[in-house]
PDB file of C-alpha atoms in Angstrom:
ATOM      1  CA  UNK A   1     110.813 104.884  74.344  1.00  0.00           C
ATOM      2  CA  UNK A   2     111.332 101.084  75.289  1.00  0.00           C
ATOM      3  CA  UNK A   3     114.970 101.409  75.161  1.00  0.00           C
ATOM      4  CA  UNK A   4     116.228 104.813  76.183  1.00  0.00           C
ATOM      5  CA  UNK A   5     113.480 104.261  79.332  1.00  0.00           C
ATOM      6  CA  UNK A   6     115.743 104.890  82.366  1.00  0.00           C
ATOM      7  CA  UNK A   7     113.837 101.744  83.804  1.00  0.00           C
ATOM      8  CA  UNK A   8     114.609  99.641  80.757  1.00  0.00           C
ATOM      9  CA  UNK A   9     111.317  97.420  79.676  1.00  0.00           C
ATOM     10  CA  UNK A  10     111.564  93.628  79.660  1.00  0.00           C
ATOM     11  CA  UNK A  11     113.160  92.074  76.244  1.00  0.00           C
ATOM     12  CA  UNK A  12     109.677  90.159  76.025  1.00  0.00           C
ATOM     13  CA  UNK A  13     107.398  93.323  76.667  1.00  0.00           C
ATOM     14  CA  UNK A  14     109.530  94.816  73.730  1.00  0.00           C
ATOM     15  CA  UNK A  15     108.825  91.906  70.998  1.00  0.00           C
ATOM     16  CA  UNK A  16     105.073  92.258  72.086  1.00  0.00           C
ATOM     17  CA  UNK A  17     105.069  96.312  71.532  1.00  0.00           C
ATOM     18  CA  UNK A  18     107.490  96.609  68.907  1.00  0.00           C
ATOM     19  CA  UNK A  19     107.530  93.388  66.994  1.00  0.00           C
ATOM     20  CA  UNK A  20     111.099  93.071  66.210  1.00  0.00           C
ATOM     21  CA  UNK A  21     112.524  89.677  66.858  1.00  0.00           C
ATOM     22  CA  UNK A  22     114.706  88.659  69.975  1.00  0.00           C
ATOM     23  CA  UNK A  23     118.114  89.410  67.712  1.00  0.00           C
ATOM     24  CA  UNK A  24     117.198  92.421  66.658  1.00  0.00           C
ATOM     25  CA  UNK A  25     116.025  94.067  70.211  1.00  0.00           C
ATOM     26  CA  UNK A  26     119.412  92.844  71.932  1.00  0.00           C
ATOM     27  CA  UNK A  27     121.333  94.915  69.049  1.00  0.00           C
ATOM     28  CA  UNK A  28     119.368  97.752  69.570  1.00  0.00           C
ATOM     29  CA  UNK A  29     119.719  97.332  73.324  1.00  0.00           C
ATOM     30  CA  UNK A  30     123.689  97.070  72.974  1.00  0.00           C
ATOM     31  CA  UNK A  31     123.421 100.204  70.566  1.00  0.00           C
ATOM     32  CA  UNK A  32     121.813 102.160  72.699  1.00  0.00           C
ATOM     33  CA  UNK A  33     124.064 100.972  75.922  1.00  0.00           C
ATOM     34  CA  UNK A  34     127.403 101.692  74.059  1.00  0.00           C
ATOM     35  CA  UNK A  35     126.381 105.121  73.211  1.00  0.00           C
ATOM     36  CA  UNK A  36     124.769 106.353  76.328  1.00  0.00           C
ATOM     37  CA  UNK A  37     128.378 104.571  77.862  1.00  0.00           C
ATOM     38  CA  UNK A  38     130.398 106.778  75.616  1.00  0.00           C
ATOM     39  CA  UNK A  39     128.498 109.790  76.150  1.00  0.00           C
ATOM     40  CA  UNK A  40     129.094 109.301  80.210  1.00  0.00           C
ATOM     41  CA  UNK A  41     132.840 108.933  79.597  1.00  0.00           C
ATOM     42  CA  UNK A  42     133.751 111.913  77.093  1.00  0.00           C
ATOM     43  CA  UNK A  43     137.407 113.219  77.392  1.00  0.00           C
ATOM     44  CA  UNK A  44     137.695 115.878  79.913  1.00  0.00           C
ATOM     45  CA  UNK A  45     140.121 118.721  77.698  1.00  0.00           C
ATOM     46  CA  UNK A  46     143.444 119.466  79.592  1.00  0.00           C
ATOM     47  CA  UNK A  47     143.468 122.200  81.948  1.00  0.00           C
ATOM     48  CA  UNK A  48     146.646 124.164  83.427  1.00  0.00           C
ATOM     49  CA  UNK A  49     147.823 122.994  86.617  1.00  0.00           C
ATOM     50  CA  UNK A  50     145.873 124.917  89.433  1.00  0.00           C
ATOM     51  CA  UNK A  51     148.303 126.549  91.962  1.00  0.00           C
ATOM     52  CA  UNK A  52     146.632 126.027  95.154  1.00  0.00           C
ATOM     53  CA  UNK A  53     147.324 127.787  99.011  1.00  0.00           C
ATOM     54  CA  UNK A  54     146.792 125.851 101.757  1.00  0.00           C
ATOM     55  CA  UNK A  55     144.853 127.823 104.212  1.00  0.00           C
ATOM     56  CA  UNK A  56     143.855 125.769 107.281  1.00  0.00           C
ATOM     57  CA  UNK A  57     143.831 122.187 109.409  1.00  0.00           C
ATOM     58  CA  UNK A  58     140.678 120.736 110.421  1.00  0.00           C
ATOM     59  CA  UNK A  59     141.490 119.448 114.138  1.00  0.00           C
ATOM     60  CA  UNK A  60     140.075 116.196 115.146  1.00  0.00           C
ATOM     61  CA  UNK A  61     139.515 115.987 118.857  1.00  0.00           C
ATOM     62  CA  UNK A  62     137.012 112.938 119.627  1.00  0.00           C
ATOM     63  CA  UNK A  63     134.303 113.957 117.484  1.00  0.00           C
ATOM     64  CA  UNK A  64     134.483 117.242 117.734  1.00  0.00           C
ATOM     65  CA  UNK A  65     135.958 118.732 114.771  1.00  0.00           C
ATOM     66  CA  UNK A  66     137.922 122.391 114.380  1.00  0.00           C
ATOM     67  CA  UNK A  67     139.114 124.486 111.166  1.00  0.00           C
ATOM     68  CA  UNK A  68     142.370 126.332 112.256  1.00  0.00           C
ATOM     69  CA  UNK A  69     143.867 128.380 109.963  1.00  0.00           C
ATOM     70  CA  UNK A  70     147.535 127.822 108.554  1.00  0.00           C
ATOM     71  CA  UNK A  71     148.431 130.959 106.321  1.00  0.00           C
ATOM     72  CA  UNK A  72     149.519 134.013 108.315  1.00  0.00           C
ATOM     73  CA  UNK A  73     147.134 136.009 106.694  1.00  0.00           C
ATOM     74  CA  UNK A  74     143.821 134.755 107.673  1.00  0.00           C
ATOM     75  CA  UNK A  75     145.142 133.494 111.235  1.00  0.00           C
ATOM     76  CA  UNK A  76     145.945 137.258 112.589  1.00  0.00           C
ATOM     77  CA  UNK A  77     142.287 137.784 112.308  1.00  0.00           C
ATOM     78  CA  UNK A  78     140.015 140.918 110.640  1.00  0.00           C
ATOM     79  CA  UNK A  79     141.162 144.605 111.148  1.00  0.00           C
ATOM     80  CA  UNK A  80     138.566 147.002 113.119  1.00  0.00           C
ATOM     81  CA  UNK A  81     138.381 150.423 112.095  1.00  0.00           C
ATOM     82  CA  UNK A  82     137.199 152.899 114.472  1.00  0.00           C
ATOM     83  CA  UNK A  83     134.855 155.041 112.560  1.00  0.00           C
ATOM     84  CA  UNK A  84     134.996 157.344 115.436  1.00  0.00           C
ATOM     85  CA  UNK A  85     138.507 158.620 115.119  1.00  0.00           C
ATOM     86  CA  UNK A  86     138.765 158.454 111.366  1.00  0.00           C
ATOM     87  CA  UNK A  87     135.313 160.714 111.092  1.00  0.00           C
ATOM     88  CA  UNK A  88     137.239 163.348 113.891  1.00  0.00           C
ATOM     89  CA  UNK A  89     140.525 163.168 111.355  1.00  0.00           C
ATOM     90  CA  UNK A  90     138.659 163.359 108.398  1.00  0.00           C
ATOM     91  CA  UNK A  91     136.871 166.718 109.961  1.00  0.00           C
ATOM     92  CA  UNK A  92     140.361 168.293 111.358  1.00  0.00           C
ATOM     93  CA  UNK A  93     141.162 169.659 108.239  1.00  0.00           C
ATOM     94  CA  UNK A  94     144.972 167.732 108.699  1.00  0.00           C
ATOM     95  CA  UNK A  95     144.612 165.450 105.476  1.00  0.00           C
ATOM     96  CA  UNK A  96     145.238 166.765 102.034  1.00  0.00           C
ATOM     97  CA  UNK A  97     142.072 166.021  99.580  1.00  0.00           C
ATOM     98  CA  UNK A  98     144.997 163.363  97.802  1.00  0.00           C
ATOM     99  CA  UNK A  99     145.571 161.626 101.425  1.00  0.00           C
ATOM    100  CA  UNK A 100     141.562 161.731 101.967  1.00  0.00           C
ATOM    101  CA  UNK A 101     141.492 159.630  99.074  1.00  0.00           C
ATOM    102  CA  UNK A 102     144.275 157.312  99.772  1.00  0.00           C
ATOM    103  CA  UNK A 103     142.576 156.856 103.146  1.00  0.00           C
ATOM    104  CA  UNK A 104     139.134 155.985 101.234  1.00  0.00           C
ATOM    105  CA  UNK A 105     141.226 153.152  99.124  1.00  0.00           C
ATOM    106  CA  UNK A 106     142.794 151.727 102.320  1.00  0.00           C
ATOM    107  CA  UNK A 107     139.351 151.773 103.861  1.00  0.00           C
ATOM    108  CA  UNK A 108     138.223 149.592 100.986  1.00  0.00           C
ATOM    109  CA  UNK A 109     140.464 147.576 100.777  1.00  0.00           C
ATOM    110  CA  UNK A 110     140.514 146.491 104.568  1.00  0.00           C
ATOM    111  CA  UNK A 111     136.559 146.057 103.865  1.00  0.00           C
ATOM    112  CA  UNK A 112     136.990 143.761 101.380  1.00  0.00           C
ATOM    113  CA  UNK A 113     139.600 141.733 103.408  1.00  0.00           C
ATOM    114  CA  UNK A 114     137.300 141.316 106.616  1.00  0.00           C
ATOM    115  CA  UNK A 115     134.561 140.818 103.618  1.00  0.00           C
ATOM    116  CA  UNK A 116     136.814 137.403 102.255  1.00  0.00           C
ATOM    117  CA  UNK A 117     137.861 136.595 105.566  1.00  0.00           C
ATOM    118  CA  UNK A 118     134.329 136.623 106.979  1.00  0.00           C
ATOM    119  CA  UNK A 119     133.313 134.578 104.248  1.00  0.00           C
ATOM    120  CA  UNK A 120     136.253 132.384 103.976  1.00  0.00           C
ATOM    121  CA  UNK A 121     135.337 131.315 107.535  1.00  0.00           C
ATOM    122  CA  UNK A 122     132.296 130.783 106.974  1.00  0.00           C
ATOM    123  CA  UNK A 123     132.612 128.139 103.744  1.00  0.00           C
ATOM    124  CA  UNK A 124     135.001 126.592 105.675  1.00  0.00           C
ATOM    125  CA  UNK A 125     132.780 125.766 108.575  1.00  0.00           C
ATOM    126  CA  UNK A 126     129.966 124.735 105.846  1.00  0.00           C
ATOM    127  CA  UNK A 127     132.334 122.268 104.500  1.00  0.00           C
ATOM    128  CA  UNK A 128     133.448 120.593 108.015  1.00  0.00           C
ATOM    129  CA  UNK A 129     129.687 120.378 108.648  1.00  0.00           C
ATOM    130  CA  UNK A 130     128.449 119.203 106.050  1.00  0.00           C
ATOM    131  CA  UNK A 131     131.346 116.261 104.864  1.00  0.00           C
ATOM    132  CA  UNK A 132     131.591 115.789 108.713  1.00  0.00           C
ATOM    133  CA  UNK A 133     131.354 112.311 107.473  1.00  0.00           C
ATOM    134  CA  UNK A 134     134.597 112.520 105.743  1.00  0.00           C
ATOM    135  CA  UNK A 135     136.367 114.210 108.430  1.00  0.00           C
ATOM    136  CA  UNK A 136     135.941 111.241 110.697  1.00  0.00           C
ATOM    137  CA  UNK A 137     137.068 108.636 108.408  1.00  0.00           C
ATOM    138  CA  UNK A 138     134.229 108.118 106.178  1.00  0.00           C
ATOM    139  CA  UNK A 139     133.446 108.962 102.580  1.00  0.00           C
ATOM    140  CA  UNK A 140     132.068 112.047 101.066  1.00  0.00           C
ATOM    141  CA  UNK A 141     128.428 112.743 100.076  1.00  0.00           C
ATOM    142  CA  UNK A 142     126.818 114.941  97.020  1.00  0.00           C
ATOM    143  CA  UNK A 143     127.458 118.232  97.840  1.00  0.00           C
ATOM    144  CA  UNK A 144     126.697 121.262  95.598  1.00  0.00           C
ATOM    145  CA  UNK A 145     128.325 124.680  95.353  1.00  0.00           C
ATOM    146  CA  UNK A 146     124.723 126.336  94.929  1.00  0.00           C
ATOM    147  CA  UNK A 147     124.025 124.158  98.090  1.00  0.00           C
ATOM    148  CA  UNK A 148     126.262 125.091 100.408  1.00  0.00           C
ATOM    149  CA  UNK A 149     125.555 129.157  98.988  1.00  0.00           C
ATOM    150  CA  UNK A 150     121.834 128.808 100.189  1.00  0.00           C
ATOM    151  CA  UNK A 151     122.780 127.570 103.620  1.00  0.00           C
ATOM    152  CA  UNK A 152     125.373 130.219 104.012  1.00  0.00           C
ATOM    153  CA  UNK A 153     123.009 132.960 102.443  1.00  0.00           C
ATOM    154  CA  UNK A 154     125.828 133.668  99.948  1.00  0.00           C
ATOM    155  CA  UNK A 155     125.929 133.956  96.419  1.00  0.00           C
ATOM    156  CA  UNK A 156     127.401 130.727  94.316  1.00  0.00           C
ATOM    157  CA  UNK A 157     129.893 132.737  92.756  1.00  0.00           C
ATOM    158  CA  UNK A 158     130.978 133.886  95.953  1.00  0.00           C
ATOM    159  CA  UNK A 159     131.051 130.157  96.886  1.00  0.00           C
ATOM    160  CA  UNK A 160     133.198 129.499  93.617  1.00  0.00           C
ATOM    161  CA  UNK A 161     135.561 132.530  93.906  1.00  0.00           C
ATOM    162  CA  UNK A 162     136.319 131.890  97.657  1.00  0.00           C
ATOM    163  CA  UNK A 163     137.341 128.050  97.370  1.00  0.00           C
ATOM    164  CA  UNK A 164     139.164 128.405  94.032  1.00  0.00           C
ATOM    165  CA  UNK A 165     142.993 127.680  94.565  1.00  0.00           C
ATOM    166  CA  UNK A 166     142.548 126.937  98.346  1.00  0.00           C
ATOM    167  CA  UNK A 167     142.919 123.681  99.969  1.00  0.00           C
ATOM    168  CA  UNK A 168     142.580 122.312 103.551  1.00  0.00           C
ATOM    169  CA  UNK A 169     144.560 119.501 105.122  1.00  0.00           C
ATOM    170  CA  UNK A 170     142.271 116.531 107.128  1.00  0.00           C
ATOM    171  CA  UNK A 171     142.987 114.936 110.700  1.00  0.00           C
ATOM    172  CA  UNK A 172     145.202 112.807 108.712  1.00  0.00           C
ATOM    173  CA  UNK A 173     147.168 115.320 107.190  1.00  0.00           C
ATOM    174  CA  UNK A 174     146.248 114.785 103.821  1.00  0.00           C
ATOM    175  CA  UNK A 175     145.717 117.948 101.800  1.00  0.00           C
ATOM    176  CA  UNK A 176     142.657 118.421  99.868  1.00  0.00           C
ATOM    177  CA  UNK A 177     141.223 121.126  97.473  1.00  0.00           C
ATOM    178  CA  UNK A 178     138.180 123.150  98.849  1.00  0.00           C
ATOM    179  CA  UNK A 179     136.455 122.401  96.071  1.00  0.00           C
ATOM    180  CA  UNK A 180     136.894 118.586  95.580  1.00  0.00           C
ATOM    181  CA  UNK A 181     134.421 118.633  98.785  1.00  0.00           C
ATOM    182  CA  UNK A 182     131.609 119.322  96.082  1.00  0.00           C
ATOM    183  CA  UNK A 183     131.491 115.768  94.518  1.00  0.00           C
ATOM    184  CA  UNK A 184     128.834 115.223  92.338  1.00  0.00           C
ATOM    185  CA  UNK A 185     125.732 112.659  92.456  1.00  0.00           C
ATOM    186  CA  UNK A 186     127.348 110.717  89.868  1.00  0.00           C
ATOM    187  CA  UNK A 187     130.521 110.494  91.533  1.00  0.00           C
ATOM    188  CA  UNK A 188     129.126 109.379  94.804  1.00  0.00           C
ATOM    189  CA  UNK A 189     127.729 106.731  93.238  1.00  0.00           C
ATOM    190  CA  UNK A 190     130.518 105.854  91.132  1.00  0.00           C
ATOM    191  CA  UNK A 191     132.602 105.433  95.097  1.00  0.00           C
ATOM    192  CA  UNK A 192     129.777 103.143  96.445  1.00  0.00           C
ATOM    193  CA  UNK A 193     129.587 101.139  93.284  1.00  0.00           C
ATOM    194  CA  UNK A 194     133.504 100.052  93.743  1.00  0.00           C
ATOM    195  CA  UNK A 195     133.454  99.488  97.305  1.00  0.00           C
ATOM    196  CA  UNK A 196     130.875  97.100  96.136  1.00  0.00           C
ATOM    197  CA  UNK A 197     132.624  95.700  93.837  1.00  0.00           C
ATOM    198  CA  UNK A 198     135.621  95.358  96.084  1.00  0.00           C
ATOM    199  CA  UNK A 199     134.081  93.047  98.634  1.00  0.00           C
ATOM    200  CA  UNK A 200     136.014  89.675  98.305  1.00  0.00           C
ATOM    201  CA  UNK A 201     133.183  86.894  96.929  1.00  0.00           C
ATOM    202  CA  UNK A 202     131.503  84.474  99.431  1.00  0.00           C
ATOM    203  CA  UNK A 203     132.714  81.281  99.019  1.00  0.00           C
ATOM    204  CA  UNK A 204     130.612  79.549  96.955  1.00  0.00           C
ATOM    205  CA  UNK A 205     128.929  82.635  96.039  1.00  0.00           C
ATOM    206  CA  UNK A 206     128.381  83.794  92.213  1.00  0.00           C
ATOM    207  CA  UNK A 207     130.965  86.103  91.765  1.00  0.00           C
ATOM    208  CA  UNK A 208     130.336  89.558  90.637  1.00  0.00           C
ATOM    209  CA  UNK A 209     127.282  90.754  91.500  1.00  0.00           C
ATOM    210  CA  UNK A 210     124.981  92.113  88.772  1.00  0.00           C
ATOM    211  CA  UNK A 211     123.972  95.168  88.419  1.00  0.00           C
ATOM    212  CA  UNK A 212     120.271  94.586  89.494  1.00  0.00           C
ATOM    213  CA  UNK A 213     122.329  93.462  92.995  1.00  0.00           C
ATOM    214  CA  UNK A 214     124.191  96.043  92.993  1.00  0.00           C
ATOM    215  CA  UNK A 215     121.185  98.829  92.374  1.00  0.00           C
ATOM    216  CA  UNK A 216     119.408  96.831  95.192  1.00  0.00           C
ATOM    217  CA  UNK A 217     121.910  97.154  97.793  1.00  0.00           C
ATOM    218  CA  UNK A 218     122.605 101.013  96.832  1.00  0.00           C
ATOM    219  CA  UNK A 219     118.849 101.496  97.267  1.00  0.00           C
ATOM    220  CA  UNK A 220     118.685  99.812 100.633  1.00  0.00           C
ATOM    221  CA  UNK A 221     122.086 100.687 102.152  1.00  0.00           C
ATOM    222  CA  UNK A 222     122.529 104.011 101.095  1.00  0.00           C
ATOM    223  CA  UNK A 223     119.081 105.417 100.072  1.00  0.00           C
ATOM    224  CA  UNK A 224     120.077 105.742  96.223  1.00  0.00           C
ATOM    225  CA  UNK A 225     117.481 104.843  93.589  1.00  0.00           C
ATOM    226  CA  UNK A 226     118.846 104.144  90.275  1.00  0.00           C
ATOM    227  CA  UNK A 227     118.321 101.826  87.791  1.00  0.00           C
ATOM    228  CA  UNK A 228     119.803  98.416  86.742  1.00  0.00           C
ATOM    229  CA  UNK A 229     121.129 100.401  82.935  1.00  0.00           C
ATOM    230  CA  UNK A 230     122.795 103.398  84.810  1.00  0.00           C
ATOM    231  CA  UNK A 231     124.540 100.879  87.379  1.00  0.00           C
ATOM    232  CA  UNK A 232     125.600  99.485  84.167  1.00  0.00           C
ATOM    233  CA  UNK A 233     126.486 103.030  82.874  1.00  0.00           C
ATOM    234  CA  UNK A 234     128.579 103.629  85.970  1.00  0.00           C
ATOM    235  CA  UNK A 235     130.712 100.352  87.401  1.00  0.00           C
ATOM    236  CA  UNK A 236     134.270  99.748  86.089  1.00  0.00           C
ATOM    237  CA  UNK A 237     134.392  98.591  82.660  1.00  0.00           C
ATOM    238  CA  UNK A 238     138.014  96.907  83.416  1.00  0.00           C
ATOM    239  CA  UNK A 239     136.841  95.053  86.325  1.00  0.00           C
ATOM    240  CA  UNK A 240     138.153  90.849  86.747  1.00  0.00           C
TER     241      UNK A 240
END
């Protein structure tokens, strides 16, 4: 419990409980650091390149920001049936049973079209809102799939299935996968942690700063509470 605490007890508070000797709790410490280090950083397996469509420029006027779509496809807009008409054709007795259901297929498809479109639209506009940050030349925040599903009162796997191979450029024109705008806690913190880190040293200062510093100033500049072990967990190991 004293050393796999996320808090991480005092070296003296863990003689007094434990009775090991000074050498003997900083091996144990070390032990327990290097594993939970190479846990964090496991090989990610190879994956096939992902072919990925760009589908539309967020516009940057001011600070008013605009998705406008790029791919043919999406920028001519939905189709509208008129029920009307097709119920009078369907009732004329002009269609052959095989051309009724051809026309029920082309009916369904054009649903499901308006359906993705409609819903394309909508993730899109999530996105922009919520990384507005990003858009205007900051950095992006934690930002889940299931997230951005309950705001939109869609299902995650609709989420998942409608920003999978689809990418978006910025007011920069940089292009950037829909769903690299879902970075994770760990990754946010991981960003804040080197732009730490890459602040030139005050002169006369001490250097790096440790990672109680650094846990400090992510608590009281960004509102993230974590402890001293997983800032230790998380800053570059190849650093100066």
């Amino acid at each position: 419990m004293y050393f796999l605490d996320e808090n991480g007890a005092a070296p003296e508070e863990i003689r007094r409980a434990t009775g090991l000797k000074p050498a003997e709790v900083s091996r144990i410490r070390d032990f327990v650091n290097a594993f939970l280090q190479a846990h964090e950083n496991l090989p990610v397996p190879a994956v096939p390149a992902e072919r990925v469509r760009l589908v539309a420029l967020v516009v940057r006027s001011g600070r008013r920001l605009e998705a406008s779509y790029l791919h043919p496809t999406y920028a001519r807009g939905g189709y509208k049936v008129d029920r009307e008409a097709l119920e009078r054709l369907r009732k004329s007795g002009g269609l052959t049973r095989e051309e009724l259901g051809r026309l029920g297929q082309v009916l369904k498809a054009v649903e499901l079209f308006n359906w993705r479109k409609k819903g394309l639209q909508r993730t899109l506009e999530g996105i922009v809102k919520l990384q507005r940050g990003f858009f205007l030349g900051g950095a992006m925040k934690p930002l889940s799939q299931r997230a951005l599903a309950a705001g939109l009162r869609l299902s995650p796997s609709t989420v998942s299935r409608l920003i999978a191979g689809r990418s978006i450029k910025t007011p920069e024109m940089s292009e950037v996968r829909l769903k690299d705008f879902f970075p994770s806690k760990k990754e946010y913190i991981i960003d804040k942690i080197r732009g730490i880190l890459a602040r030139p040293a005050a002169p006369g200062g001490a250097g790096r700063p440790s990672d109680r510093i650094i846990a400090c100033e992510l608590r009281e500049r960004f509102g993230i509470k974590v402890s001293r072990r997983t800032v230790n967990l998380y800053r570059p190991k190849d650093e100066g």
